[in-house]
XYZ file of C-alpha atoms in Angstrom:
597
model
C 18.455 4.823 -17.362
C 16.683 5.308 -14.427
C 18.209 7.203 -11.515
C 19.671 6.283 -8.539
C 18.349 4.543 -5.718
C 17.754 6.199 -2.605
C 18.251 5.227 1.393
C 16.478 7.302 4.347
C 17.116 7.437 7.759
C 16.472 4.442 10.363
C 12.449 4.536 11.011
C 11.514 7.888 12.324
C 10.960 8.321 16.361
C 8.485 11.174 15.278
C 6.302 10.908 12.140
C 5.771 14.424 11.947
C 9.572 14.773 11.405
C 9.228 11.714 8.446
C 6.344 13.597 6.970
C 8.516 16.853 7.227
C 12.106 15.003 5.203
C 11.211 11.866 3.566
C 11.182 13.063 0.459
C 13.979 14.975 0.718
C 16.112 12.611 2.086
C 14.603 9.204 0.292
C 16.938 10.643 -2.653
C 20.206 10.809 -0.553
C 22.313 7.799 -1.638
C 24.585 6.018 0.591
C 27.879 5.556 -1.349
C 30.980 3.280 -0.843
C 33.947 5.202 -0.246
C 36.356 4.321 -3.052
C 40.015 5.170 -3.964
C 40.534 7.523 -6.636
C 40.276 5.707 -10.125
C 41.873 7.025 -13.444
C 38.703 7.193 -16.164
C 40.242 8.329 -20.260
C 38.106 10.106 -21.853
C 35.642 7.449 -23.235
C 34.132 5.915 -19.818
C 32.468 3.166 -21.409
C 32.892 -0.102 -19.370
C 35.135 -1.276 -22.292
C 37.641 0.426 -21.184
C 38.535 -2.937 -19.129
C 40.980 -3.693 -21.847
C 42.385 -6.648 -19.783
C 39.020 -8.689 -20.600
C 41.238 -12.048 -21.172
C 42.564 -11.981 -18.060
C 39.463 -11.078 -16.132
C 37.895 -14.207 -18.441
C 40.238 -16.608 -17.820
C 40.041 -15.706 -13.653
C 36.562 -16.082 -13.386
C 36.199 -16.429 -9.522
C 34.841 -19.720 -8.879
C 33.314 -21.643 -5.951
C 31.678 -24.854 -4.545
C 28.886 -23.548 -2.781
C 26.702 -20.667 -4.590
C 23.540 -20.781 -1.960
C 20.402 -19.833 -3.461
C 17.540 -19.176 -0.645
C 13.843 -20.461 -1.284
C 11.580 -18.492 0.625
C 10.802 -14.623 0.126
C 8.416 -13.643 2.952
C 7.990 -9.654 1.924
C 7.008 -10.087 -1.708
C 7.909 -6.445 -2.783
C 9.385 -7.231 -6.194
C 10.260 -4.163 -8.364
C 7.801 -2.459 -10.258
C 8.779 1.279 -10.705
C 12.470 0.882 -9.272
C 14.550 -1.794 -9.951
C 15.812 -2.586 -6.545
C 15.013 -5.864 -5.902
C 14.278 -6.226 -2.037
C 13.943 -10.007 -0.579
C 14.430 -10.826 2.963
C 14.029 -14.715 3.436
C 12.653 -16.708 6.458
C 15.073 -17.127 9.148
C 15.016 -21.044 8.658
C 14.272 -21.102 4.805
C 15.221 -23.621 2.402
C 18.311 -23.181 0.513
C 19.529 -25.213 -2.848
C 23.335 -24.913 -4.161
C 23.518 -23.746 -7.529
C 26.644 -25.990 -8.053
C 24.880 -29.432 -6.998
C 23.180 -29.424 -10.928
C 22.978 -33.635 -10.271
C 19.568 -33.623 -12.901
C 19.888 -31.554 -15.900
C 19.182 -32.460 -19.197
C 21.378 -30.689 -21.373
C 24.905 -29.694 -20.867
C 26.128 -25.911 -20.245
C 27.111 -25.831 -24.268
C 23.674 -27.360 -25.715
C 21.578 -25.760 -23.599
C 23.016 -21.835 -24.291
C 24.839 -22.506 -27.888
C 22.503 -25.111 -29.507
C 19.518 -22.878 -31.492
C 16.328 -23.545 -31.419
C 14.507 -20.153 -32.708
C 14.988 -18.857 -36.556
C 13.297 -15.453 -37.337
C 11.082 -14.527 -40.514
C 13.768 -14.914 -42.408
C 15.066 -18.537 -41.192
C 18.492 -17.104 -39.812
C 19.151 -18.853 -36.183
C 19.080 -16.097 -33.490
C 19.514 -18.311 -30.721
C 17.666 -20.367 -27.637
C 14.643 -18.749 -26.852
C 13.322 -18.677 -22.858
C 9.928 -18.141 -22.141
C 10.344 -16.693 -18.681
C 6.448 -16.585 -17.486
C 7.127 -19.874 -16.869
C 8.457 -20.722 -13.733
C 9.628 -24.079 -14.539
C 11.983 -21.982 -17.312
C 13.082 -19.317 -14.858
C 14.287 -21.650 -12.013
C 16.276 -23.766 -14.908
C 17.913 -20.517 -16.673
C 19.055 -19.295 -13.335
C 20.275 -22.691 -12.410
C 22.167 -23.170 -15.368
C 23.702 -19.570 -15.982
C 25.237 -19.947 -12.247
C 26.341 -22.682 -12.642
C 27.889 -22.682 -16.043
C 29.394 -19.547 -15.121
C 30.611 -19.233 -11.488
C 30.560 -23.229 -10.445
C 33.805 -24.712 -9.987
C 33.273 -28.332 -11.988
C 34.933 -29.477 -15.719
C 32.014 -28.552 -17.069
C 32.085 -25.084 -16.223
C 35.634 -24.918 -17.545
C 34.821 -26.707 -20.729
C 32.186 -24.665 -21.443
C 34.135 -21.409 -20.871
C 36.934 -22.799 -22.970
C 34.076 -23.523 -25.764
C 33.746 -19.819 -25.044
C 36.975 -18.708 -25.486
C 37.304 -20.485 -28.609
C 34.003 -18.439 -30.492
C 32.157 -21.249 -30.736
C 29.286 -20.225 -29.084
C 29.309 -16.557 -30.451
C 25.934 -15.864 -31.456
C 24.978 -16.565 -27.877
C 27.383 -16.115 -25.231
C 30.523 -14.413 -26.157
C 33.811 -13.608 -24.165
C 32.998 -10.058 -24.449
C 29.534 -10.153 -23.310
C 30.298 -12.608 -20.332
C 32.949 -10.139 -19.692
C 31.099 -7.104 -19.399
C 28.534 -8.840 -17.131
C 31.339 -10.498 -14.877
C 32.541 -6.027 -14.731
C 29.083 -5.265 -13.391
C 27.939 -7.732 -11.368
C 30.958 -8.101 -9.812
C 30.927 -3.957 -8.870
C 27.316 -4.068 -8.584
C 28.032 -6.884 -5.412
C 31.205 -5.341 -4.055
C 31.261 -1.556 -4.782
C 33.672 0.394 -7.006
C 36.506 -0.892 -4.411
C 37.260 -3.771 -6.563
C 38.222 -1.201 -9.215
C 42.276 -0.040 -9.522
C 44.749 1.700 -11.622
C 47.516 -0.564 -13.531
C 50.497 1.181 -15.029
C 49.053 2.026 -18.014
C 46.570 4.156 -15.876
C 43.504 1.757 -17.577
C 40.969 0.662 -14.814
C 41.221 -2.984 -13.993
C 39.289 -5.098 -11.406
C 41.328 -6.574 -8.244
C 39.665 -9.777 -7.722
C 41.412 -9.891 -4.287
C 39.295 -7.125 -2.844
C 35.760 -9.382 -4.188
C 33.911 -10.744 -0.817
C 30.477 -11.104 -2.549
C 29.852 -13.341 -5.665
C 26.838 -12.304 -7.799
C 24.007 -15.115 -8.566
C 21.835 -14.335 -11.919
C 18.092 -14.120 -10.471
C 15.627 -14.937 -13.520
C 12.537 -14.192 -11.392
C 13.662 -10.557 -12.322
C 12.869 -11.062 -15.812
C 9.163 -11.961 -14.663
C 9.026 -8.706 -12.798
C 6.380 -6.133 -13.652
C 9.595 -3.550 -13.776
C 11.188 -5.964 -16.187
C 8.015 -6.358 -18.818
C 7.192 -2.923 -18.902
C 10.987 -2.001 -19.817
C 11.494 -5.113 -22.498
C 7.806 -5.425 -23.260
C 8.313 -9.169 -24.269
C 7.866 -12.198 -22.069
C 10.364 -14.411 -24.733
C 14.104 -13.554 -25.013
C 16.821 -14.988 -26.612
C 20.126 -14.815 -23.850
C 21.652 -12.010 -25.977
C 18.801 -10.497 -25.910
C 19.087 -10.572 -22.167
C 22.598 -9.331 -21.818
C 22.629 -6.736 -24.183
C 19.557 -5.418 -22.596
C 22.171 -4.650 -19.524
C 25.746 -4.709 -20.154
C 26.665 -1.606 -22.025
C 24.681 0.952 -20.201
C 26.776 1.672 -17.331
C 30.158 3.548 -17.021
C 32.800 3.263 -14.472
C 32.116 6.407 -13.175
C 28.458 5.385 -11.931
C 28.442 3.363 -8.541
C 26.103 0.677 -7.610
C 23.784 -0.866 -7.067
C 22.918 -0.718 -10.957
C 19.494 -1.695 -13.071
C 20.597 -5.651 -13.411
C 18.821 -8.949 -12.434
C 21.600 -9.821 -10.436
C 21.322 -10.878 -6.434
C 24.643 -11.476 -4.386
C 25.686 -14.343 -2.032
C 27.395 -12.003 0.457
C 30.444 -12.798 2.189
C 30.883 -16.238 0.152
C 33.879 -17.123 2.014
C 32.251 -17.387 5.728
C 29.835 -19.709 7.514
C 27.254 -16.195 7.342
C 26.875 -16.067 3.995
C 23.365 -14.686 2.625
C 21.089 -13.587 -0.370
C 20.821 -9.994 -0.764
C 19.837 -7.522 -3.665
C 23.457 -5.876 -2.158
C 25.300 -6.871 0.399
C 25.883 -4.327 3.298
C 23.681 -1.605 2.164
C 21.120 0.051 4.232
C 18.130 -2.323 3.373
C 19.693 -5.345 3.866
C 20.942 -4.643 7.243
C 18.833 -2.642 8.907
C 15.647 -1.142 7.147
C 14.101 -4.468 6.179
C 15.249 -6.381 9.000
C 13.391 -3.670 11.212
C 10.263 -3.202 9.532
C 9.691 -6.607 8.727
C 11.056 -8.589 11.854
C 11.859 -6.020 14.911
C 8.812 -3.644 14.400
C 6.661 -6.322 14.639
C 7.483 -7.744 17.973
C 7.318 -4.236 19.619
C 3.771 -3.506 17.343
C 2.747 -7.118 19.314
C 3.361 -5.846 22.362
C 2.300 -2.436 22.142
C -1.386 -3.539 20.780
C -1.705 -6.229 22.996
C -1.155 -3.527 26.130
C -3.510 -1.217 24.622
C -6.384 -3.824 24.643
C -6.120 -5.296 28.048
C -5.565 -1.712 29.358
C -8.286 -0.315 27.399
C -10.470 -3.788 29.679
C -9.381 -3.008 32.702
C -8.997 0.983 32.533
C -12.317 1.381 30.413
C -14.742 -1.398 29.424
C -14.595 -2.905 33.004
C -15.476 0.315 34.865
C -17.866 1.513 32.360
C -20.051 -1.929 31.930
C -20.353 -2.230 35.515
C -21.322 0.913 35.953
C -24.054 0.414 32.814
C -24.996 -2.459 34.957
C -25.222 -0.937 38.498
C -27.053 1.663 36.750
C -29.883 -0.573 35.105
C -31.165 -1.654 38.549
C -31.522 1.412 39.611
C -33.928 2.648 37.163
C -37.541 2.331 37.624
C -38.531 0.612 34.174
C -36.248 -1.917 34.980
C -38.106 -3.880 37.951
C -38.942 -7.164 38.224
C -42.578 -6.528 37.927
C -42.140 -3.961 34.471
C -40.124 -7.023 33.311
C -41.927 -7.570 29.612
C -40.344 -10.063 27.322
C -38.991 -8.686 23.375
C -39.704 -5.141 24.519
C -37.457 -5.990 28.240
C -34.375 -6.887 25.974
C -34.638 -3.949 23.589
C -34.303 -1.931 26.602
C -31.374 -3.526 27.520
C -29.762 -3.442 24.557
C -30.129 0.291 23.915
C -29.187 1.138 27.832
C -25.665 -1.190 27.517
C -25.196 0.102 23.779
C -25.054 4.272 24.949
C -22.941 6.270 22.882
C -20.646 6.681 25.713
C -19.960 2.906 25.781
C -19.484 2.315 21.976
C -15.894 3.895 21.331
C -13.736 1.917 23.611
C -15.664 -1.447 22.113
C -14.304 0.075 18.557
C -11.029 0.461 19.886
C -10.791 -2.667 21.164
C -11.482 -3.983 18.146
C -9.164 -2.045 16.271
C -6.125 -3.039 19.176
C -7.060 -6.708 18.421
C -6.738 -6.740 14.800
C -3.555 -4.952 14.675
C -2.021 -7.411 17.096
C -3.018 -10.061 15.005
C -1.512 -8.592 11.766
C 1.669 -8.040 13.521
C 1.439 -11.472 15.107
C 0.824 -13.343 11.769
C 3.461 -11.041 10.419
C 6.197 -12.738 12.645
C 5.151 -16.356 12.079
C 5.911 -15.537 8.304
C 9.191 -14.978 9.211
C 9.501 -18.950 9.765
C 9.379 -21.449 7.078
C 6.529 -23.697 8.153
C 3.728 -20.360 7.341
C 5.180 -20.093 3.952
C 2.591 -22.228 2.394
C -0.021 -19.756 4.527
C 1.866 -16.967 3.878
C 1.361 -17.161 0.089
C -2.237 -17.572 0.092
C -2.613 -14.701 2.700
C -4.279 -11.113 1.576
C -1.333 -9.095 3.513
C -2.871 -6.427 5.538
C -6.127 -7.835 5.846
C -5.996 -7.342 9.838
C -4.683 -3.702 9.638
C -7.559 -2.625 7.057
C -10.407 -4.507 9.539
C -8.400 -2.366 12.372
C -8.467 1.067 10.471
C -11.981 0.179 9.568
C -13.104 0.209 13.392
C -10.998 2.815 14.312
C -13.113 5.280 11.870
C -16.373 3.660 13.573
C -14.373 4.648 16.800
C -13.421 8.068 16.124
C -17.026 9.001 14.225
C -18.826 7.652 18.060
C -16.043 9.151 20.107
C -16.981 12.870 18.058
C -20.887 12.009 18.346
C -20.068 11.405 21.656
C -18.192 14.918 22.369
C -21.503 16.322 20.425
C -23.593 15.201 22.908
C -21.691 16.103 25.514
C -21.560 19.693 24.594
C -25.525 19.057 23.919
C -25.923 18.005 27.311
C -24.325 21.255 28.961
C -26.364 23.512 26.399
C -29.770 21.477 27.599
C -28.606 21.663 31.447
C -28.024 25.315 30.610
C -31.401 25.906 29.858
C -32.918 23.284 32.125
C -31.504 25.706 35.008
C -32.946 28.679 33.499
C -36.538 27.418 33.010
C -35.991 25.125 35.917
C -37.061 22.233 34.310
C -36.410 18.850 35.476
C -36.547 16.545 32.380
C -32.443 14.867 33.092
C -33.851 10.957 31.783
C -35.205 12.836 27.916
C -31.935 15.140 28.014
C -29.726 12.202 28.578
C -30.896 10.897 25.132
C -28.393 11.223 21.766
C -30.390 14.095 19.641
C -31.729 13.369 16.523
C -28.855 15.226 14.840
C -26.551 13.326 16.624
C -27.928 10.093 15.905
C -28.337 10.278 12.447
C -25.067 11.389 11.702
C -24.035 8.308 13.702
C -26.170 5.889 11.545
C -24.763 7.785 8.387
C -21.440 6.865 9.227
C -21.865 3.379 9.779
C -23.792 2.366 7.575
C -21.229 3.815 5.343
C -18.158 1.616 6.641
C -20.343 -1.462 6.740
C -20.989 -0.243 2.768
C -17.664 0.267 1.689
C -16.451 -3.206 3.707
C -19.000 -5.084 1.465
C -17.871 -3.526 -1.389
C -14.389 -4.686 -0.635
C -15.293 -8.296 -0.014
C -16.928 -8.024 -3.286
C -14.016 -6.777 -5.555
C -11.323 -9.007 -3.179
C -13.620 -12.299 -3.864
C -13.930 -11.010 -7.460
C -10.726 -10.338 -7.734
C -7.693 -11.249 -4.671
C -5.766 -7.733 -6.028
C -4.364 -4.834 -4.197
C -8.099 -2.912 -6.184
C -9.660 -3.930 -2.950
C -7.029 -1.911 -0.997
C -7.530 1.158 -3.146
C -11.417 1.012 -2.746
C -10.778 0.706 1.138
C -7.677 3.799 0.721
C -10.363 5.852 -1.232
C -13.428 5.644 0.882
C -11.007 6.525 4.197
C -9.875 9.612 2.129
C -13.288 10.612 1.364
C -14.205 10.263 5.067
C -11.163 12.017 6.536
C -11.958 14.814 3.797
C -15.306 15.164 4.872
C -15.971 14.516 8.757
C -12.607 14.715 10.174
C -11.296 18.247 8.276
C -15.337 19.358 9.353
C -15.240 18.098 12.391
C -12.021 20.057 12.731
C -13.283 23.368 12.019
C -16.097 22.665 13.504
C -14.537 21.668 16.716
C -12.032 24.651 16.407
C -14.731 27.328 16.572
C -16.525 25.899 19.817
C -12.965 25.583 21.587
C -12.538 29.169 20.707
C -16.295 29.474 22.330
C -15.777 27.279 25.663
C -12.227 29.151 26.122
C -14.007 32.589 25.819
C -16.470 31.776 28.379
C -14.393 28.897 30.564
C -15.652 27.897 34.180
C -15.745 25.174 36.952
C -18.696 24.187 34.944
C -17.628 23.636 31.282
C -14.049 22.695 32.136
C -14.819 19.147 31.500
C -16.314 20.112 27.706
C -13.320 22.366 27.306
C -10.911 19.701 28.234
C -12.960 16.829 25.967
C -12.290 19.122 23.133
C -8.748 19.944 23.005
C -7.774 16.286 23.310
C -10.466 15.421 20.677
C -9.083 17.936 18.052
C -5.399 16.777 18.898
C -6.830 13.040 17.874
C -8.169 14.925 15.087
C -4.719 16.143 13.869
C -3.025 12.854 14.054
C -5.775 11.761 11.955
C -4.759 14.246 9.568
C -1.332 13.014 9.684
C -2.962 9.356 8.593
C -4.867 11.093 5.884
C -1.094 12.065 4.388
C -0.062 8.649 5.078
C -3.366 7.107 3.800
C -2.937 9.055 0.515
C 0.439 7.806 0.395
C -0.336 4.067 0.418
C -3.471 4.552 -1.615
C -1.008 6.000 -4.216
C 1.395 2.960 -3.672
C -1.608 0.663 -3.870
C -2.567 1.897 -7.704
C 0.809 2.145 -9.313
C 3.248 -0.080 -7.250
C 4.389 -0.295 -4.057
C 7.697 1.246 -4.687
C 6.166 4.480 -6.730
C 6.900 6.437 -3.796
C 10.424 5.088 -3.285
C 11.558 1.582 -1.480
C 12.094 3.168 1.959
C 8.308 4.310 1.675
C 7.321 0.730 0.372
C 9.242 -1.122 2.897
C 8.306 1.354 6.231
C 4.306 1.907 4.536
C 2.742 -0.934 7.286
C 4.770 0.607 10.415
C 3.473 4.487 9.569
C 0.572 3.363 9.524
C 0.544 0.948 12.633
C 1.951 3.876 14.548
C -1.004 6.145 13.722
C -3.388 2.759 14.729
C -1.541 2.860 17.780
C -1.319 7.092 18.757
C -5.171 6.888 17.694
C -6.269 4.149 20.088
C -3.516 5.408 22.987
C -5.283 8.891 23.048
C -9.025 8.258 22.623
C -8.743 6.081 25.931
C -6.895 8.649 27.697
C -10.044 10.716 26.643
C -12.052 7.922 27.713
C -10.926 7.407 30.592
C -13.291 8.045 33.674
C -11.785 8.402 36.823
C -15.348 8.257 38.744
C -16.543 4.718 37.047
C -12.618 3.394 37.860
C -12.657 4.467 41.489
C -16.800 3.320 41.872
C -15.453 -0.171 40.679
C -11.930 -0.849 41.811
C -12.380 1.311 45.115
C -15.332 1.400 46.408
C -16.584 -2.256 45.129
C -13.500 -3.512 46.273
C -13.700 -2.168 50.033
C -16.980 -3.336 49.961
C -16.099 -6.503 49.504
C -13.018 -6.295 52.014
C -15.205 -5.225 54.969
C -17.580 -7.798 54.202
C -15.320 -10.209 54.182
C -14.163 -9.235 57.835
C -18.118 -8.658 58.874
C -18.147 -12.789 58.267
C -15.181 -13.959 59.547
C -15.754 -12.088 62.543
């Protein structure tokens, strides 16, 4: 039997410290404190011996409310935690209001319809890749079962009296009722009687369980059964007699629980009260968000008004300045060219990127919270999730490769002015230009995102499957492998050259380069976190654990965001901001006062 869910800390203030634990820690488990209980020496869940009793108290209730809408769509694949966190205003349906079945409880369990090779009855058969199928099992089972209504009781009775053996016996209803029941409400609801036997105190039971037959439809489910059609002893004995009383929840069963059935706040939860449930899905998937919003939607304007701004106007008031650029040079086709290369500089390409890359990740986070309500669940179905946050890692590699060139040329340019003073040259309009080098390595690079971002509207229009995310995982990997952890020694060795030799006049090269190898680390960290997801991506979102599933999208928003907040701190020019927002602006102030005088 598989092993133990685990539960992590809340979502890490520092993602060096996550990278450092997570592992260690995503094993912890989060236990209910429970009173001692007396186990004889065969712990098999048997051991219940008061079975009639807990049969014939079967806790019963009006209302079992079933939720509609799952809007995170992490079903289990390599774990069998079953995490669902529905829309704030979703549909609901009670399990007990059964006003158009066919069948009754006893013809539609106990009446056989399947006969193997050898023509012997084995029971009803369910076909559960069927939808139709699932939603009907897990509306009758409920409500056969936990419903309070005559039928429910005859049925039981019809139970009780072996006449539905081959299906549903006492025993096997009993069993499930023992785990469910702890599975829901923790190993509190276990005691000692007199005869120092375990028995279940249905007064300490807050949360009912519900039977959830989209479980058996579950990759986890088919590759453990390997069937898609089961007979319902098939189904229970594939559950009931694998856990012992000594094991505490939540436990390998397709079971959800209506939480706190007795109050107005009752909900749908894989378990009620555990670390998930209240806090770890609720933040990733609804909190997070909002802040992510925010935080992205900063980042752009600031990244207009701080950078683009300043620098455009500066491209600007520099273009009618230079000679080629008069009215009389003016030449048509070869006019705009000019233009185009002179506004498109290397120095004015990284904070476009970025602002790209800002935009798209406030727009994933910003679809991300209208899922949350019930009138995007149509959209939210047919949405490719992440789609936003891979175009927004996608520019923030075209970013980061021109930022780099950029730092390139800027070291070029001091090596050139270097020797320009030496042979006292005066060539500053050719030395300005991006080197060959420089330039090609620039192309390279982009013509190698635009290639892998056809290839992955290819394979997604082939295909709509998470393939195109492990194409996009793979090609980041291979870049970060190759230009970042280069660039990084690279980048490392001429620090270690500008420190040796640092002056008034390289202190601005020396400074560009620290900051541009502490980007480079954090893209290191992404290239863990990248490696991660791309792992996730090709053998289930949960491979790595449900805390790594469920907190994959904000680890890798936060790098987005430390990315983008440091290359425009690097960016930043404090001579274009003061030529446009001081001096432009006094400008305009006196000459304001020069006409109303």
């Amino acid at each position: 039997m598989i092993s133990k869910l685990g539960y992590t800390t809340p979502f890490p203030l520092s993602i060096i410290i996550f990278l450092t634990f997570f592992f260690i820690i995503n094993h912890l488990q989060l236990t209910i404190q429970q009173s001692d209980i007396y186990i004889n020496n065969n712990d098999s869940i048997i051991l219940l011996n008061n079975s009639d009793n807990l049969f014939n108290n079967i806790l019963k209730t009006n209302e079992l409310i079933y939720t509609l809408q799952d809007v995170i769509n992490i079903p289990p694949i390599n774990q069998f935690y079953y995490a669902i966190l529905p829309s704030f205003d979703s549909p609901t349906i009670n399990l007990c209001h059964f006003s158009n079945k066919s069948l009754s409880c006893f013809d539609y369990f106990c009446k056989n319809n399947y006969y193997n090779e050898n023509n012997n009855s084995i029971g009803t058969l369910f076909n559960f890749e069927n939808e139709t199928i699932r939603n009907e099992f897990r509306y009758y089972f409920n409500y056969c079962i936990f419903c309070n209504n005559s039928e429910s009781k005859e049925f039981l009775d019809k139970i009780n009296n072996l006449q539905c053996e081959e299906n549903l016996s006492k025993n096997i209803i009993n069993n499930f009722l023992i785990n469910s029941y702890r599975h829901c409400n923790g190993n509190d609801i276990l005691n000692n009687n007199y005869n120092n036997n375990s028995i279940i105190n249905l007064n300490n039971i807050k949360h009912l369980p519900i039977l959830e037959s989209n479980f058996f439809n579950t990759i986890y489910f088919t590759r453990k059964i390997k069937k898609t059609k089961f007979t319902i002893k098939e189904i229970m004995n594939t559950y009931q007699f694998t856990i012992s009383l000594n094991e505490n929840p939540p436990f390998d069963i397709p079971i959800m629980c209506f939480c706190e059935y007795q109050l107005e706040k009752s909900y749908l939860s894989f378990q009620c009260h555990d670390y998930n449930s209240d806090f770890q899905l609720i933040t990733c998937y609804r909190v997070l968000p909002f802040f992510f919003v925010i935080f992205f939607l900063i980042i752009f304007i600031l990244n207009f008004i701080l950078i683009i701004i300043p620098k455009y106007y500066e491209r600007f008031y520099s273009l009618k300045k230079l000679p080629e650029f008069t009215i009389e040079k003016v030449n048509g086709l070869k006019f705009f060219i000019k233009i185009i290369k002179h506004f498109s500089e290397i120095n004015s390409q990284p904070c476009i990127w970025f602002a790209f890359g800002s935009f798209f990740g406030f727009l994933e986070n910003l679809i991300r919270i209208f899922f949350n309500f019930s009138f995007s669940y149509e959209s939210y179905k047919n949405y490719f999730p992440g789609i936003f946050r891979g175009l927004s890692a996608m520019t923030i590699v075209c970013g980061y490769s021109s930022l780099v060139v950029l730092w390139s040329h800027v070291i070029d340019l001091s090596n050139r002015r270097g020797k320009e003073t030496n042979n006292n040259n005066s060539t500053a309009n050719n030395s300005n230009r991006l080197s060959k080098f420089n330039l090609i390595i620039l192309i390279i690079l982009y013509f190698l995102v635009l290639l892998f971002f056809i290839i992955t509207l290819i394979i997604f229009a082939a295909t709509k499957q998470m393939i195109s995310w492990i194409v996009v995982c793979v090609g980041i990997l291979i870049y970060l492998i190759t230009f970042v952890f280069g660039f990084g020694f690279y980048g490392i060795k001429i620090l270690i050259t500008l420190r040796s030799v640092k002056n008034d006049k390289n202190i601005y090269e020396y400074k560009f380069t620290k900051f541009i190898l502490a980007e480079t680390v954090i893209f290191i960290i992404g290239w863990i976190i990248t490696l991660l997801s791309c792992i996730t991506y090709a053998f289930g979102h949960d491979i790595m654990g449900i805390a790594f599933a469920i907190n994959r999208n904000a680890f890798l928003d936060t790098i987005i965001l430390i990315i983008i907040g440091l290359s425009l701190y690097i960016m930043f020019n404090r001579n274009y901001f003061k030529k446009f927002y001081v001096e432009k602006w006094n400008c305009c102030t006196t000459t304001s006062k020069e006409e109303d005088k």
